[in-house]
PDB file of N, CA and C in Angstrom:
ATOM      1  N   MET A 611      14.565  35.599  10.093  1.00 58.00           N
ATOM      2  CA  MET A 611      15.834  35.022   9.703  1.00 58.00           C
ATOM      3  C   MET A 611      16.344  34.132  10.833  1.00 58.00           C
ATOM      4  N   ARG A 612      16.837  32.991  10.461  1.00 60.00           N
ATOM      5  CA  ARG A 612      17.347  32.036  11.435  1.00 60.00           C
ATOM      6  C   ARG A 612      18.747  32.411  11.889  1.00 60.00           C
ATOM      7  N   SER A 613      19.029  32.072  13.084  1.00 59.00           N
ATOM      8  CA  SER A 613      20.352  32.279  13.637  1.00 59.00           C
ATOM      9  C   SER A 613      21.312  31.271  13.025  1.00 59.00           C
ATOM     10  N   PRO A 614      22.537  31.693  12.702  1.00 63.00           N
ATOM     11  CA  PRO A 614      23.482  30.737  12.125  1.00 63.00           C
ATOM     12  C   PRO A 614      23.943  29.694  13.137  1.00 63.00           C
ATOM     13  N   ARG A 615      23.719  29.964  14.408  1.00 63.00           N
ATOM     14  CA  ARG A 615      24.132  29.035  15.454  1.00 63.00           C
ATOM     15  C   ARG A 615      23.027  28.015  15.700  1.00 63.00           C
ATOM     16  N   ARG A 616      23.356  26.765  15.655  1.00 61.00           N
ATOM     17  CA  ARG A 616      22.366  25.711  15.863  1.00 61.00           C
ATOM     18  C   ARG A 616      22.583  25.067  17.216  1.00 61.00           C
ATOM     19  N   THR A 617      21.512  24.687  17.836  1.00 59.00           N
ATOM     20  CA  THR A 617      21.617  23.981  19.096  1.00 59.00           C
ATOM     21  C   THR A 617      21.221  22.533  18.889  1.00 59.00           C
ATOM     22  N   ARG A 618      21.793  21.685  19.665  1.00 57.00           N
ATOM     23  CA  ARG A 618      21.464  20.267  19.573  1.00 57.00           C
ATOM     24  C   ARG A 618      20.266  19.982  20.448  1.00 57.00           C
ATOM     25  N   THR A 619      19.387  19.165  19.945  1.00 55.00           N
ATOM     26  CA  THR A 619      18.234  18.736  20.718  1.00 55.00           C
ATOM     27  C   THR A 619      18.354  17.247  20.985  1.00 55.00           C
ATOM     28  N   ALA A 620      17.641  16.797  21.956  1.00 53.00           N
ATOM     29  CA  ALA A 620      17.644  15.370  22.277  1.00 53.00           C
ATOM     30  C   ALA A 620      17.054  14.585  21.119  1.00 53.00           C
ATOM     31  N   THR A 621      17.571  13.407  20.896  1.00 50.00           N
ATOM     32  CA  THR A 621      17.074  12.552  19.825  1.00 50.00           C
ATOM     33  C   THR A 621      15.754  11.933  20.253  1.00 50.00           C
ATOM     34  N   PRO A 622      14.704  12.096  19.450  1.00 54.00           N
ATOM     35  CA  PRO A 622      13.432  11.453  19.795  1.00 54.00           C
ATOM     36  C   PRO A 622      13.580   9.939  19.827  1.00 54.00           C
ATOM     37  N   ALA A 623      12.763   9.289  20.626  1.00 53.00           N
ATOM     38  CA  ALA A 623      12.845   7.829  20.780  1.00 53.00           C
ATOM     39  C   ALA A 623      12.639   7.111  19.455  1.00 53.00           C
ATOM     40  N   GLY A 624      11.720   7.580  18.632  1.00 51.00           N
ATOM     41  CA  GLY A 624      11.450   6.940  17.348  1.00 51.00           C
ATOM     42  C   GLY A 624      12.643   6.981  16.418  1.00 51.00           C
ATOM     43  N   GLU A 625      13.385   8.080  16.463  1.00 51.00           N
ATOM     44  CA  GLU A 625      14.550   8.215  15.597  1.00 51.00           C
ATOM     45  C   GLU A 625      15.664   7.269  16.020  1.00 51.00           C
ATOM     46  N   ALA A 626      15.826   7.082  17.303  1.00 50.00           N
ATOM     47  CA  ALA A 626      16.849   6.159  17.792  1.00 50.00           C
ATOM     48  C   ALA A 626      16.536   4.735  17.357  1.00 50.00           C
ATOM     49  N   SER A 627      15.273   4.340  17.404  1.00 51.00           N
ATOM     50  CA  SER A 627      14.929   2.982  16.999  1.00 51.00           C
ATOM     51  C   SER A 627      15.095   2.801  15.493  1.00 51.00           C
ATOM     52  N   ARG A 628      14.849   3.848  14.705  1.00 54.00           N
ATOM     53  CA  ARG A 628      15.064   3.754  13.267  1.00 54.00           C
ATOM     54  C   ARG A 628      16.542   3.552  12.964  1.00 54.00           C
ATOM     55  N   HIS A 629      17.419   4.179  13.757  1.00 52.00           N
ATOM     56  CA  HIS A 629      18.856   4.009  13.552  1.00 52.00           C
ATOM     57  C   HIS A 629      19.262   2.568  13.825  1.00 52.00           C
ATOM     58  N   GLU A 630      18.679   1.954  14.845  1.00 54.00           N
ATOM     59  CA  GLU A 630      18.991   0.571  15.171  1.00 54.00           C
ATOM     60  C   GLU A 630      18.584  -0.360  14.041  1.00 54.00           C
ATOM     61  N   GLU A 631      17.484  -0.048  13.362  1.00 55.00           N
ATOM     62  CA  GLU A 631      17.013  -0.903  12.282  1.00 55.00           C
ATOM     63  C   GLU A 631      17.968  -0.877  11.095  1.00 55.00           C
ATOM     64  N   ARG A 632      18.753   0.173  10.943  1.00 74.00           N
ATOM     65  CA  ARG A 632      19.668   0.284   9.813  1.00 74.00           C
ATOM     66  C   ARG A 632      20.947  -0.506  10.025  1.00 74.00           C
ATOM     67  N   GLN A 633      21.186  -0.987  11.223  1.00 87.00           N
ATOM     68  CA  GLN A 633      22.384  -1.770  11.475  1.00 87.00           C
ATOM     69  C   GLN A 633      22.288  -3.087  10.716  1.00 87.00           C
ATOM     70  N   PRO A 634      23.411  -3.583  10.234  1.00 92.00           N
ATOM     71  CA  PRO A 634      23.356  -4.848   9.485  1.00 92.00           C
ATOM     72  C   PRO A 634      22.968  -6.008  10.398  1.00 92.00           C
ATOM     73  N   TRP A 635      22.278  -6.974   9.821  1.00 93.00           N
ATOM     74  CA  TRP A 635      21.876  -8.154  10.577  1.00 93.00           C
ATOM     75  C   TRP A 635      23.051  -9.112  10.636  1.00 93.00           C
ATOM     76  N   THR A 636      23.474  -9.421  11.839  1.00 93.00           N
ATOM     77  CA  THR A 636      24.553 -10.380  12.046  1.00 93.00           C
ATOM     78  C   THR A 636      23.952 -11.671  12.594  1.00 93.00           C
ATOM     79  N   VAL A 637      24.743 -12.726  12.586  1.00 93.00           N
ATOM     80  CA  VAL A 637      24.284 -14.006  13.115  1.00 93.00           C
ATOM     81  C   VAL A 637      23.879 -13.844  14.579  1.00 93.00           C
ATOM     82  N   GLU A 638      24.661 -13.089  15.326  1.00 93.00           N
ATOM     83  CA  GLU A 638      24.365 -12.884  16.743  1.00 93.00           C
ATOM     84  C   GLU A 638      23.052 -12.144  16.947  1.00 93.00           C
ATOM     85  N   ARG A 639      22.803 -11.125  16.128  1.00 95.00           N
ATOM     86  CA  ARG A 639      21.543 -10.370  16.255  1.00 95.00           C
ATOM     87  C   ARG A 639      20.339 -11.240  15.901  1.00 95.00           C
ATOM     88  N   ILE A 640      20.485 -12.093  14.896  1.00 95.00           N
ATOM     89  CA  ILE A 640      19.374 -12.965  14.511  1.00 95.00           C
ATOM     90  C   ILE A 640      19.112 -13.984  15.616  1.00 95.00           C
ATOM     91  N   ARG A 641      20.178 -14.591  16.154  1.00 94.00           N
ATOM     92  CA  ARG A 641      19.998 -15.570  17.232  1.00 94.00           C
ATOM     93  C   ARG A 641      19.419 -14.924  18.485  1.00 94.00           C
ATOM     94  N   ALA A 642      19.747 -13.661  18.733  1.00 95.00           N
ATOM     95  CA  ALA A 642      19.250 -12.957  19.915  1.00 95.00           C
ATOM     96  C   ALA A 642      17.744 -12.700  19.841  1.00 95.00           C
ATOM     97  N   LEU A 643      17.155 -12.868  18.672  1.00 96.00           N
ATOM     98  CA  LEU A 643      15.715 -12.673  18.535  1.00 96.00           C
ATOM     99  C   LEU A 643      14.917 -13.734  19.273  1.00 96.00           C
ATOM    100  N   GLY A 644      15.540 -14.872  19.545  1.00 95.00           N
ATOM    101  CA  GLY A 644      14.840 -15.962  20.203  1.00 95.00           C
ATOM    102  C   GLY A 644      14.355 -16.979  19.194  1.00 95.00           C
ATOM    103  N   PRO A 645      13.423 -17.834  19.599  1.00 96.00           N
ATOM    104  CA  PRO A 645      12.979 -18.910  18.702  1.00 96.00           C
ATOM    105  C   PRO A 645      12.146 -18.429  17.521  1.00 96.00           C
ATOM    106  N   SER A 646      11.495 -17.267  17.642  1.00 96.00           N
ATOM    107  CA  SER A 646      10.706 -16.747  16.519  1.00 96.00           C
ATOM    108  C   SER A 646      10.707 -15.226  16.557  1.00 96.00           C
ATOM    109  N   THR A 647      10.305 -14.642  15.457  1.00 97.00           N
ATOM    110  CA  THR A 647      10.244 -13.188  15.332  1.00 97.00           C
ATOM    111  C   THR A 647       9.010 -12.804  14.536  1.00 97.00           C
ATOM    112  N   ASP A 648       8.736 -11.514  14.481  1.00 97.00           N
ATOM    113  CA  ASP A 648       7.565 -11.056  13.714  1.00 97.00           C
ATOM    114  C   ASP A 648       7.922 -10.988  12.228  1.00 97.00           C
ATOM    115  N   LEU A 649       6.919 -10.846  11.410  1.00 97.00           N
ATOM    116  CA  LEU A 649       7.099 -10.888   9.960  1.00 97.00           C
ATOM    117  C   LEU A 649       7.914  -9.704   9.453  1.00 97.00           C
ATOM    118  N   ALA A 650       7.723  -8.524  10.023  1.00 97.00           N
ATOM    119  CA  ALA A 650       8.463  -7.338   9.576  1.00 97.00           C
ATOM    120  C   ALA A 650       9.962  -7.500   9.824  1.00 97.00           C
ATOM    121  N   THR A 651      10.333  -8.066  10.966  1.00 97.00           N
ATOM    122  CA  THR A 651      11.748  -8.288  11.265  1.00 97.00           C
ATOM    123  C   THR A 651      12.338  -9.342  10.341  1.00 97.00           C
ATOM    124  N   ALA A 652      11.595 -10.414  10.096  1.00 97.00           N
ATOM    125  CA  ALA A 652      12.062 -11.452   9.170  1.00 97.00           C
ATOM    126  C   ALA A 652      12.269 -10.865   7.775  1.00 97.00           C
ATOM    127  N   ALA A 653      11.374  -9.988   7.361  1.00 97.00           N
ATOM    128  CA  ALA A 653      11.502  -9.339   6.052  1.00 97.00           C
ATOM    129  C   ALA A 653      12.770  -8.494   6.000  1.00 97.00           C
ATOM    130  N   ALA A 654      13.052  -7.760   7.063  1.00 97.00           N
ATOM    131  CA  ALA A 654      14.259  -6.932   7.102  1.00 97.00           C
ATOM    132  C   ALA A 654      15.510  -7.794   7.020  1.00 97.00           C
ATOM    133  N   ILE A 655      15.516  -8.920   7.699  1.00 96.00           N
ATOM    134  CA  ILE A 655      16.670  -9.824   7.665  1.00 96.00           C
ATOM    135  C   ILE A 655      16.888 -10.344   6.245  1.00 96.00           C
ATOM    136  N   LEU A 656      15.797 -10.673   5.565  1.00 96.00           N
ATOM    137  CA  LEU A 656      15.886 -11.242   4.221  1.00 96.00           C
ATOM    138  C   LEU A 656      16.021 -10.183   3.137  1.00 96.00           C
ATOM    139  N   GLY A 657      15.989  -8.897   3.517  1.00 95.00           N
ATOM    140  CA  GLY A 657      16.199  -7.821   2.551  1.00 95.00           C
ATOM    141  C   GLY A 657      14.995  -7.487   1.704  1.00 95.00           C
ATOM    142  N   MET A 658      13.811  -7.691   2.241  1.00 96.00           N
ATOM    143  CA  MET A 658      12.601  -7.334   1.494  1.00 96.00           C
ATOM    144  C   MET A 658      11.794  -6.327   2.285  1.00 96.00           C
ATOM    145  N   SER A 659      10.889  -5.664   1.620  1.00 97.00           N
ATOM    146  CA  SER A 659      10.068  -4.665   2.296  1.00 97.00           C
ATOM    147  C   SER A 659       8.990  -5.348   3.132  1.00 97.00           C
ATOM    148  N   ARG A 660       8.491  -4.612   4.093  1.00 97.00           N
ATOM    149  CA  ARG A 660       7.434  -5.123   4.973  1.00 97.00           C
ATOM    150  C   ARG A 660       6.175  -5.446   4.169  1.00 97.00           C
ATOM    151  N   SER A 661       5.826  -4.560   3.239  1.00 97.00           N
ATOM    152  CA  SER A 661       4.609  -4.789   2.459  1.00 97.00           C
ATOM    153  C   SER A 661       4.743  -6.010   1.551  1.00 97.00           C
ATOM    154  N   ALA A 662       5.929  -6.222   0.982  1.00 98.00           N
ATOM    155  CA  ALA A 662       6.139  -7.412   0.144  1.00 98.00           C
ATOM    156  C   ALA A 662       6.035  -8.673   0.985  1.00 98.00           C
ATOM    157  N   ALA A 663       6.551  -8.621   2.206  1.00 98.00           N
ATOM    158  CA  ALA A 663       6.484  -9.785   3.091  1.00 98.00           C
ATOM    159  C   ALA A 663       5.036 -10.139   3.412  1.00 98.00           C
ATOM    160  N   TYR A 664       4.217  -9.142   3.712  1.00 97.00           N
ATOM    161  CA  TYR A 664       2.811  -9.420   4.022  1.00 97.00           C
ATOM    162  C   TYR A 664       2.060  -9.937   2.797  1.00 97.00           C
ATOM    163  N   LYS A 665       2.389  -9.423   1.606  1.00 97.00           N
ATOM    164  CA  LYS A 665       1.753  -9.936   0.388  1.00 97.00           C
ATOM    165  C   LYS A 665       2.108 -11.407   0.173  1.00 97.00           C
ATOM    166  N   LEU A 666       3.388 -11.747   0.365  1.00 97.00           N
ATOM    167  CA  LEU A 666       3.821 -13.137   0.218  1.00 97.00           C
ATOM    168  C   LEU A 666       3.182 -14.028   1.277  1.00 97.00           C
ATOM    169  N   ALA A 667       3.063 -13.530   2.488  1.00 97.00           N
ATOM    170  CA  ALA A 667       2.459 -14.319   3.578  1.00 97.00           C
ATOM    171  C   ALA A 667       0.992 -14.606   3.277  1.00 97.00           C
ATOM    172  N   ARG A 668       0.286 -13.635   2.754  1.00 95.00           N
ATOM    173  CA  ARG A 668      -1.136 -13.855   2.422  1.00 95.00           C
ATOM    174  C   ARG A 668      -1.307 -14.896   1.335  1.00 95.00           C
ATOM    175  N   ARG A 669      -0.321 -14.991   0.425  1.00 96.00           N
ATOM    176  CA  ARG A 669      -0.396 -15.974  -0.665  1.00 96.00           C
ATOM    177  C   ARG A 669       0.287 -17.288  -0.317  1.00 96.00           C
ATOM    178  N   ASP A 670       0.725 -17.459   0.937  1.00 95.00           N
ATOM    179  CA  ASP A 670       1.490 -18.636   1.364  1.00 95.00           C
ATOM    180  C   ASP A 670       2.740 -18.828   0.509  1.00 95.00           C
ATOM    181  N   ALA A 671       3.408 -17.729   0.175  1.00 97.00           N
ATOM    182  CA  ALA A 671       4.589 -17.796  -0.670  1.00 97.00           C
ATOM    183  C   ALA A 671       5.819 -17.204   0.011  1.00 97.00           C
ATOM    184  N   PHE A 672       5.756 -16.965   1.326  1.00 97.00           N
ATOM    185  CA  PHE A 672       6.924 -16.426   2.031  1.00 97.00           C
ATOM    186  C   PHE A 672       8.024 -17.477   1.981  1.00 97.00           C
ATOM    187  N   PRO A 673       9.297 -17.070   1.794  1.00 96.00           N
ATOM    188  CA  PRO A 673      10.359 -18.054   1.563  1.00 96.00           C
ATOM    189  C   PRO A 673      10.699 -18.971   2.738  1.00 96.00           C
ATOM    190  N   THR A 674      10.239 -18.670   3.938  1.00 96.00           N
ATOM    191  CA  THR A 674      10.459 -19.560   5.077  1.00 96.00           C
ATOM    192  C   THR A 674       9.105 -19.899   5.689  1.00 96.00           C
ATOM    193  N   PRO A 675       9.031 -20.955   6.479  1.00 96.00           N
ATOM    194  CA  PRO A 675       7.761 -21.277   7.128  1.00 96.00           C
ATOM    195  C   PRO A 675       7.350 -20.147   8.074  1.00 96.00           C
ATOM    196  N   LEU A 676       6.068 -19.932   8.184  1.00 95.00           N
ATOM    197  CA  LEU A 676       5.566 -18.949   9.136  1.00 95.00           C
ATOM    198  C   LEU A 676       4.248 -19.438   9.696  1.00 95.00           C
ATOM    199  N   TYR A 677       3.900 -18.890  10.839  1.00 96.00           N
ATOM    200  CA  TYR A 677       2.679 -19.303  11.535  1.00 96.00           C
ATOM    201  C   TYR A 677       1.827 -18.091  11.801  1.00 96.00           C
ATOM    202  N   ARG A 678       0.539 -18.281  11.642  1.00 95.00           N
ATOM    203  CA  ARG A 678      -0.393 -17.208  11.967  1.00 95.00           C
ATOM    204  C   ARG A 678      -0.868 -17.446  13.391  1.00 95.00           C
ATOM    205  N   VAL A 679      -0.653 -16.458  14.248  1.00 92.00           N
ATOM    206  CA  VAL A 679      -1.066 -16.534  15.648  1.00 92.00           C
ATOM    207  C   VAL A 679      -2.036 -15.370  15.867  1.00 92.00           C
ATOM    208  N   GLY A 680      -3.309 -15.697  15.863  1.00 93.00           N
ATOM    209  CA  GLY A 680      -4.312 -14.636  15.970  1.00 93.00           C
ATOM    210  C   GLY A 680      -4.260 -13.769  14.731  1.00 93.00           C
ATOM    211  N   ALA A 681      -4.036 -12.479  14.931  1.00 91.00           N
ATOM    212  CA  ALA A 681      -3.959 -11.547  13.806  1.00 91.00           C
ATOM    213  C   ALA A 681      -2.511 -11.289  13.393  1.00 91.00           C
ATOM    214  N   HIS A 682      -1.558 -12.019  13.959  1.00 95.00           N
ATOM    215  CA  HIS A 682      -0.144 -11.767  13.713  1.00 95.00           C
ATOM    216  C   HIS A 682       0.526 -12.970  13.068  1.00 95.00           C
ATOM    217  N   TYR A 683       1.610 -12.700  12.359  1.00 97.00           N
ATOM    218  CA  TYR A 683       2.445 -13.758  11.795  1.00 97.00           C
ATOM    219  C   TYR A 683       3.698 -13.890  12.649  1.00 97.00           C
ATOM    220  N   ARG A 684       4.140 -15.132  12.882  1.00 97.00           N
ATOM    221  CA  ARG A 684       5.395 -15.404  13.569  1.00 97.00           C
ATOM    222  C   ARG A 684       6.247 -16.250  12.639  1.00 97.00           C
ATOM    223  N   VAL A 685       7.532 -15.937  12.595  1.00 97.00           N
ATOM    224  CA  VAL A 685       8.470 -16.647  11.729  1.00 97.00           C
ATOM    225  C   VAL A 685       9.562 -17.260  12.605  1.00 97.00           C
ATOM    226  N   PRO A 686       9.746 -18.573  12.569  1.00 97.00           N
ATOM    227  CA  PRO A 686      10.831 -19.196  13.337  1.00 97.00           C
ATOM    228  C   PRO A 686      12.193 -18.716  12.823  1.00 97.00           C
ATOM    229  N   THR A 687      13.136 -18.512  13.721  1.00 96.00           N
ATOM    230  CA  THR A 687      14.443 -18.008  13.311  1.00 96.00           C
ATOM    231  C   THR A 687      15.339 -19.104  12.730  1.00 96.00           C
ATOM    232  N   ALA A 688      15.153 -20.357  13.130  1.00 95.00           N
ATOM    233  CA  ALA A 688      15.993 -21.444  12.606  1.00 95.00           C
ATOM    234  C   ALA A 688      15.899 -21.554  11.078  1.00 95.00           C
ATOM    235  N   PRO A 689      14.696 -21.521  10.478  1.00 96.00           N
ATOM    236  CA  PRO A 689      14.649 -21.573   9.008  1.00 96.00           C
ATOM    237  C   PRO A 689      15.271 -20.344   8.332  1.00 96.00           C
ATOM    238  N   ILE A 690      15.230 -19.193   9.002  1.00 96.00           N
ATOM    239  CA  ILE A 690      15.880 -18.001   8.449  1.00 96.00           C
ATOM    240  C   ILE A 690      17.388 -18.229   8.407  1.00 96.00           C
ATOM    241  N   LEU A 691      17.939 -18.738   9.508  1.00 95.00           N
ATOM    242  CA  LEU A 691      19.374 -19.037   9.550  1.00 95.00           C
ATOM    243  C   LEU A 691      19.747 -20.080   8.495  1.00 95.00           C
ATOM    244  N   ALA A 692      18.895 -21.106   8.340  1.00 94.00           N
ATOM    245  CA  ALA A 692      19.169 -22.148   7.345  1.00 94.00           C
ATOM    246  C   ALA A 692      19.114 -21.576   5.929  1.00 94.00           C
ATOM    247  N   MET A 693      18.159 -20.695   5.673  1.00 93.00           N
ATOM    248  CA  MET A 693      18.032 -20.105   4.344  1.00 93.00           C
ATOM    249  C   MET A 693      19.261 -19.258   3.997  1.00 93.00           C
ATOM    250  N   LEU A 694      19.838 -18.614   5.015  1.00 93.00           N
ATOM    251  CA  LEU A 694      21.024 -17.788   4.807  1.00 93.00           C
ATOM    252  C   LEU A 694      22.322 -18.595   4.913  1.00 93.00           C
ATOM    253  N   HIS A 695      22.178 -19.939   5.031  1.00 92.00           N
ATOM    254  CA  HIS A 695      23.322 -20.861   5.150  1.00 92.00           C
ATOM    255  C   HIS A 695      24.177 -20.535   6.370  1.00 92.00           C
ATOM    256  N   LEU A 696      23.511 -20.191   7.463  1.00 87.00           N
ATOM    257  CA  LEU A 696      24.192 -19.924   8.726  1.00 87.00           C
ATOM    258  C   LEU A 696      23.863 -21.049   9.688  1.00 87.00           C
ATOM    259  N   PRO A 697      24.833 -21.511  10.450  1.00 76.00           N
ATOM    260  CA  PRO A 697      24.573 -22.629  11.359  1.00 76.00           C
ATOM    261  C   PRO A 697      23.690 -22.216  12.525  1.00 76.00           C
ATOM    262  N   HIS A 698      22.792 -23.076  12.874  1.00 63.00           N
ATOM    263  CA  HIS A 698      21.962 -22.871  14.054  1.00 63.00           C
ATOM    264  C   HIS A 698      22.753 -23.402  15.238  1.00 63.00           C
ATOM    265  N   PRO A 699      22.667 -22.775  16.431  1.00 65.00           N
ATOM    266  CA  PRO A 699      23.503 -23.222  17.552  1.00 65.00           C
ATOM    267  C   PRO A 699      23.273 -24.668  17.964  1.00 65.00           C
ATOM    268  N   THR A 700      22.118 -25.250  17.663  1.00 62.00           N
ATOM    269  CA  THR A 700      21.862 -26.635  18.028  1.00 62.00           C
ATOM    270  C   THR A 700      22.330 -27.612  16.955  1.00 62.00           C
ATOM    271  N   ASP A 701      22.726 -27.096  15.786  1.00 53.00           N
ATOM    272  CA  ASP A 701      23.223 -27.966  14.718  1.00 53.00           C
ATOM    273  C   ASP A 701      24.599 -28.500  15.101  1.00 53.00           C
ATOM    274  N   THR A 702      24.869 -29.704  14.672  1.00 53.00           N
ATOM    275  CA  THR A 702      26.192 -30.276  14.903  1.00 53.00           C
ATOM    276  C   THR A 702      26.937 -30.305  13.591  1.00 53.00           C
ATOM    277  N   GLY A 703      28.206 -30.028  13.660  1.00 54.00           N
ATOM    278  CA  GLY A 703      29.030 -30.034  12.466  1.00 54.00           C
ATOM    279  C   GLY A 703      29.503 -31.436  12.147  1.00 54.00           C
ATOM    280  N   PRO A 704      30.258 -31.598  11.058  1.00 57.00           N
ATOM    281  CA  PRO A 704      30.781 -32.920  10.713  1.00 57.00           C
ATOM    282  C   PRO A 704      31.740 -33.408  11.792  1.00 57.00           C
ATOM    283  N   GLY A 705      31.602 -34.642  12.187  1.00 56.00           N
ATOM    284  CA  GLY A 705      32.473 -35.214  13.201  1.00 56.00           C
ATOM    285  C   GLY A 705      32.004 -34.945  14.626  1.00 56.00           C
ATOM    286  N   GLU A 706      30.996 -34.081  14.796  1.00 54.00           N
ATOM    287  CA  GLU A 706      30.466 -33.803  16.129  1.00 54.00           C
ATOM    288  C   GLU A 706      29.226 -34.646  16.344  1.00 54.00           C
ATOM    289  N   ARG A 707      28.972 -34.933  17.597  1.00 53.00           N
ATOM    290  CA  ARG A 707      27.794 -35.724  17.920  1.00 53.00           C
ATOM    291  C   ARG A 707      26.846 -34.887  18.776  1.00 53.00           C
ATOM    292  N   ALA A 708      25.584 -35.033  18.525  1.00 49.00           N
ATOM    293  CA  ALA A 708      24.592 -34.331  19.330  1.00 49.00           C
ATOM    294  C   ALA A 708      24.556 -34.943  20.719  1.00 49.00           C
ATOM    295  N   ALA A 709      24.063 -34.182  21.697  1.00 48.00           N
ATOM    296  CA  ALA A 709      23.992 -34.658  23.076  1.00 48.00           C
ATOM    297  C   ALA A 709      23.133 -35.914  23.195  1.00 48.00           C
ATOM    298  N   ASP A 710      22.103 -36.035  22.357  1.00 48.00           N
ATOM    299  CA  ASP A 710      21.233 -37.214  22.393  1.00 48.00           C
ATOM    300  C   ASP A 710      21.959 -38.475  21.923  1.00 48.00           C
ATOM    301  N   ASP A 711      22.962 -38.297  21.049  1.00 50.00           N
ATOM    302  CA  ASP A 711      23.693 -39.448  20.512  1.00 50.00           C
ATOM    303  C   ASP A 711      24.693 -40.016  21.531  1.00 50.00           C
ATOM    304  N   LEU A 712      25.008 -39.260  22.570  1.00 46.00           N
ATOM    305  CA  LEU A 712      26.025 -39.681  23.536  1.00 46.00           C
ATOM    306  C   LEU A 712      25.493 -40.693  24.530  1.00 46.00           C
ATOM    307  N   ARG A 713      24.209 -40.902  24.588  1.00 47.00           N
ATOM    308  CA  ARG A 713      23.636 -41.859  25.562  1.00 47.00           C
ATOM    309  C   ARG A 713      23.821 -43.262  25.147  1.00 47.00           C
TER     310      ARG A 713
END
């Protein structure tokens, strides 16, 4: 018979990372990924399963451009932001001029 008193144990490392994956994707989190991310992360951002993403990638039907690097897929973050209608930090808004236009 188990004791009614429970003790707390340390959270395993794998469980902590799973909790982080459940956090909603914000513009800041997507931009913090850098210029590209792996296919599984891109799938999570777009709300699809990892297996569906790999099936689409094999058929060249993934909704954003992706690149095969060796045995891995890389997905640029700028097209993900564009697909979600989120501004990329290098984009200029109406009435703004890019740094190259100022010369």
